[in-house]
Amino acid sequence: MIIIKELKVAIELLSKNEFVQAHDIFEDLWRAYKDSKNTREESFILKAFTNASISIELHKMNRSEHSTNVWNTFKKYENLIETIITPNRDKYKEIKTLIYTKRDEFIK
């Protein structure tokens, strides 16, 4: 399944520091992908983005411990971006880079 349109919206939201809204898009995509044998592996990337985006928001709310725990879930799955074969891969790489940029901006 190609989800470039949805990923572009998520990128726009992350760019505007709207982490909760980006989280919601990633979570909806993750739910759509997680139950299919054909998209299960890719669902872990979407789960990683769900967690990464909310991790930044949790840090902004001074919930650092919870932010770190959620961030660790992102770290667990981010390596899949480099190995998975999917038409969404380039957007996943772009999102990963943006997430690190935003994390550096808010979590020093």
mmCIF file with all atom_site columns, C-alpha atoms in Angstrom, residues 6-87:
data_model
loop_
_atom_site.group_PDB
_atom_site.id
_atom_site.type_symbol
_atom_site.label_atom_id
_atom_site.label_alt_id
_atom_site.label_comp_id
_atom_site.label_asym_id
_atom_site.label_entity_id
_atom_site.label_seq_id
_atom_site.pdbx_PDB_ins_code
_atom_site.Cartn_x
_atom_site.Cartn_y
_atom_site.Cartn_z
_atom_site.occupancy
_atom_site.B_iso_or_equiv
_atom_site.pdbx_formal_charge
_atom_site.auth_seq_id
_atom_site.auth_comp_id
_atom_site.auth_asym_id
_atom_site.auth_atom_id
_atom_site.pdbx_PDB_model_num
ATOM 1  C CA . GLU A 1 6  ? -0.585 10.646  4.355  1.00 0.00 ? 6  GLU A CA 1
ATOM 2  C CA . LEU A 1 7  ? 3.144  10.716  5.035  1.00 0.00 ? 7  LEU A CA 1
ATOM 3  C CA . LYS A 1 8  ? 3.415  14.150  3.414  1.00 0.00 ? 8  LYS A CA 1
ATOM 4  C CA . VAL A 1 9  ? 0.725  15.436  5.776  1.00 0.00 ? 9  VAL A CA 1
ATOM 5  C CA . ALA A 1 10 ? 2.602  13.958  8.737  1.00 0.00 ? 10 ALA A CA 1
ATOM 6  C CA . ILE A 1 11 ? 5.807  15.650  7.549  1.00 0.00 ? 11 ILE A CA 1
ATOM 7  C CA . GLU A 1 12 ? 4.007  18.992  7.384  1.00 0.00 ? 12 GLU A CA 1
ATOM 8  C CA . LEU A 1 13 ? 2.685  18.511  10.903 1.00 0.00 ? 13 LEU A CA 1
ATOM 9  C CA . LEU A 1 14 ? 6.094  17.559  12.287 1.00 0.00 ? 14 LEU A CA 1
ATOM 10 C CA . SER A 1 15 ? 7.604  20.581  10.546 1.00 0.00 ? 15 SER A CA 1
ATOM 11 C CA . LYS A 1 16 ? 5.068  22.797  12.331 1.00 0.00 ? 16 LYS A CA 1
ATOM 12 C CA . ASN A 1 17 ? 5.806  21.120  15.703 1.00 0.00 ? 17 ASN A CA 1
ATOM 13 C CA . GLU A 1 18 ? 2.331  19.593  15.767 1.00 0.00 ? 18 GLU A CA 1
ATOM 14 C CA . PHE A 1 19 ? 3.548  16.335  17.260 1.00 0.00 ? 19 PHE A CA 1
ATOM 15 C CA . VAL A 1 20 ? 0.240  15.071  18.635 1.00 0.00 ? 20 VAL A CA 1
ATOM 16 C CA . GLN A 1 21 ? -1.477 15.459  15.261 1.00 0.00 ? 21 GLN A CA 1
ATOM 17 C CA . ALA A 1 22 ? 1.435  13.722  13.508 1.00 0.00 ? 22 ALA A CA 1
ATOM 18 C CA . HIS A 1 23 ? 1.216  10.954  16.121 1.00 0.00 ? 23 HIS A CA 1
ATOM 19 C CA . ASP A 1 24 ? -2.463 10.485  15.278 1.00 0.00 ? 24 ASP A CA 1
ATOM 20 C CA . ILE A 1 25 ? -1.730 10.063  11.558 1.00 0.00 ? 25 ILE A CA 1
ATOM 21 C CA . PHE A 1 26 ? 1.063  7.567   12.237 1.00 0.00 ? 26 PHE A CA 1
ATOM 22 C CA . GLU A 1 27 ? -1.133 5.665   14.659 1.00 0.00 ? 27 GLU A CA 1
ATOM 23 C CA . ASP A 1 28 ? -3.996 5.397   12.146 1.00 0.00 ? 28 ASP A CA 1
ATOM 24 C CA . LEU A 1 29 ? -1.569 4.102   9.520  1.00 0.00 ? 29 LEU A CA 1
ATOM 25 C CA . TRP A 1 30 ? -0.016 1.677   12.002 1.00 0.00 ? 30 TRP A CA 1
ATOM 26 C CA . ARG A 1 31 ? -3.455 0.283   12.870 1.00 0.00 ? 31 ARG A CA 1
ATOM 27 C CA . ALA A 1 32 ? -4.232 -0.202  9.171  1.00 0.00 ? 32 ALA A CA 1
ATOM 28 C CA . TYR A 1 33 ? -0.916 -1.985  8.560  1.00 0.00 ? 33 TYR A CA 1
ATOM 29 C CA . LYS A 1 34 ? -0.381 -4.120  11.664 1.00 0.00 ? 34 LYS A CA 1
ATOM 30 C CA . ASP A 1 35 ? -2.911 -6.870  11.014 1.00 0.00 ? 35 ASP A CA 1
ATOM 31 C CA . SER A 1 36 ? -1.900 -7.787  7.477  1.00 0.00 ? 36 SER A CA 1
ATOM 32 C CA . LYS A 1 37 ? 0.837  -10.311 6.797  1.00 0.00 ? 37 LYS A CA 1
ATOM 33 C CA . ASN A 1 38 ? 1.899  -8.231  3.780  1.00 0.00 ? 38 ASN A CA 1
ATOM 34 C CA . THR A 1 39 ? 2.354  -4.987  5.726  1.00 0.00 ? 39 THR A CA 1
ATOM 35 C CA . ARG A 1 40 ? 3.174  -6.206  9.242  1.00 0.00 ? 40 ARG A CA 1
ATOM 36 C CA . GLU A 1 41 ? 6.907  -5.478  9.015  1.00 0.00 ? 41 GLU A CA 1
ATOM 37 C CA . GLU A 1 42 ? 6.219  -1.995  7.680  1.00 0.00 ? 42 GLU A CA 1
ATOM 38 C CA . SER A 1 43 ? 3.795  -1.411  10.552 1.00 0.00 ? 43 SER A CA 1
ATOM 39 C CA . PHE A 1 44 ? 6.758  -1.442  12.944 1.00 0.00 ? 44 PHE A CA 1
ATOM 40 C CA . ILE A 1 45 ? 8.178  1.621   11.184 1.00 0.00 ? 45 ILE A CA 1
ATOM 41 C CA . LEU A 1 46 ? 4.854  3.392   11.583 1.00 0.00 ? 46 LEU A CA 1
ATOM 42 C CA . LYS A 1 47 ? 4.779  2.353   15.233 1.00 0.00 ? 47 LYS A CA 1
ATOM 43 C CA . ALA A 1 48 ? 8.271  3.813   15.617 1.00 0.00 ? 48 ALA A CA 1
ATOM 44 C CA . PHE A 1 49 ? 7.123  7.140   14.149 1.00 0.00 ? 49 PHE A CA 1
ATOM 45 C CA . THR A 1 50 ? 4.049  7.125   16.380 1.00 0.00 ? 50 THR A CA 1
ATOM 46 C CA . ASN A 1 51 ? 6.295  6.816   19.391 1.00 0.00 ? 51 ASN A CA 1
ATOM 47 C CA . ALA A 1 52 ? 8.949  9.264   18.210 1.00 0.00 ? 52 ALA A CA 1
ATOM 48 C CA . SER A 1 53 ? 6.480  12.052  17.554 1.00 0.00 ? 53 SER A CA 1
ATOM 49 C CA . ILE A 1 54 ? 4.763  11.694  20.907 1.00 0.00 ? 54 ILE A CA 1
ATOM 50 C CA . SER A 1 55 ? 8.118  11.387  22.658 1.00 0.00 ? 55 SER A CA 1
ATOM 51 C CA . ILE A 1 56 ? 8.937  14.962  21.708 1.00 0.00 ? 56 ILE A CA 1
ATOM 52 C CA . GLU A 1 57 ? 5.551  16.168  22.914 1.00 0.00 ? 57 GLU A CA 1
ATOM 53 C CA . LEU A 1 58 ? 5.967  14.338  26.223 1.00 0.00 ? 58 LEU A CA 1
ATOM 54 C CA . HIS A 1 59 ? 9.317  16.022  26.713 1.00 0.00 ? 59 HIS A CA 1
ATOM 55 C CA . LYS A 1 60 ? 7.705  19.411  26.086 1.00 0.00 ? 60 LYS A CA 1
ATOM 56 C CA . MET A 1 61 ? 5.227  18.527  28.850 1.00 0.00 ? 61 MET A CA 1
ATOM 57 C CA . ASN A 1 62 ? 8.133  17.855  31.250 1.00 0.00 ? 62 ASN A CA 1
ATOM 58 C CA . ARG A 1 63 ? 7.427  14.132  31.248 1.00 0.00 ? 63 ARG A CA 1
ATOM 59 C CA . SER A 1 64 ? 11.036 13.249  30.500 1.00 0.00 ? 64 SER A CA 1
ATOM 60 C CA . GLU A 1 65 ? 11.038 9.706   31.866 1.00 0.00 ? 65 GLU A CA 1
ATOM 61 C CA . HIS A 1 66 ? 8.004  8.694   29.843 1.00 0.00 ? 66 HIS A CA 1
ATOM 62 C CA . SER A 1 67 ? 9.447  10.520  26.815 1.00 0.00 ? 67 SER A CA 1
ATOM 63 C CA . THR A 1 68 ? 12.617 8.444   27.066 1.00 0.00 ? 68 THR A CA 1
ATOM 64 C CA . ASN A 1 69 ? 10.694 5.191   27.366 1.00 0.00 ? 69 ASN A CA 1
ATOM 65 C CA . VAL A 1 70 ? 8.646  5.966   24.259 1.00 0.00 ? 70 VAL A CA 1
ATOM 66 C CA . TRP A 1 71 ? 11.765 7.136   22.383 1.00 0.00 ? 71 TRP A CA 1
ATOM 67 C CA . ASN A 1 72 ? 13.353 3.747   23.058 1.00 0.00 ? 72 ASN A CA 1
ATOM 68 C CA . THR A 1 73 ? 10.533 2.101   21.103 1.00 0.00 ? 73 THR A CA 1
ATOM 69 C CA . PHE A 1 74 ? 11.399 4.308   18.134 1.00 0.00 ? 74 PHE A CA 1
ATOM 70 C CA . LYS A 1 75 ? 15.063 3.309   18.448 1.00 0.00 ? 75 LYS A CA 1
ATOM 71 C CA . LYS A 1 76 ? 14.074 -0.359  18.522 1.00 0.00 ? 76 LYS A CA 1
ATOM 72 C CA . TYR A 1 77 ? 12.473 -0.214  15.070 1.00 0.00 ? 77 TYR A CA 1
ATOM 73 C CA . GLU A 1 78 ? 14.188 2.637   13.208 1.00 0.00 ? 78 GLU A CA 1
ATOM 74 C CA . ASN A 1 79 ? 16.745 0.301   11.615 1.00 0.00 ? 79 ASN A CA 1
ATOM 75 C CA . LEU A 1 80 ? 13.961 -1.278  9.540  1.00 0.00 ? 80 LEU A CA 1
ATOM 76 C CA . ILE A 1 81 ? 13.812 1.897   7.452  1.00 0.00 ? 81 ILE A CA 1
ATOM 77 C CA . GLU A 1 82 ? 17.145 1.011   5.848  1.00 0.00 ? 82 GLU A CA 1
ATOM 78 C CA . THR A 1 83 ? 16.255 -2.578  5.003  1.00 0.00 ? 83 THR A CA 1
ATOM 79 C CA . ILE A 1 84 ? 12.570 -2.679  4.124  1.00 0.00 ? 84 ILE A CA 1
ATOM 80 C CA . ILE A 1 85 ? 11.465 -2.817  0.509  1.00 0.00 ? 85 ILE A CA 1
ATOM 81 C CA . THR A 1 86 ? 8.498  -0.482  0.080  1.00 0.00 ? 86 THR A CA 1
ATOM 82 C CA . PRO A 1 87 ? 7.508  2.425   -2.159 1.00 0.00 ? 87 PRO A CA 1
#
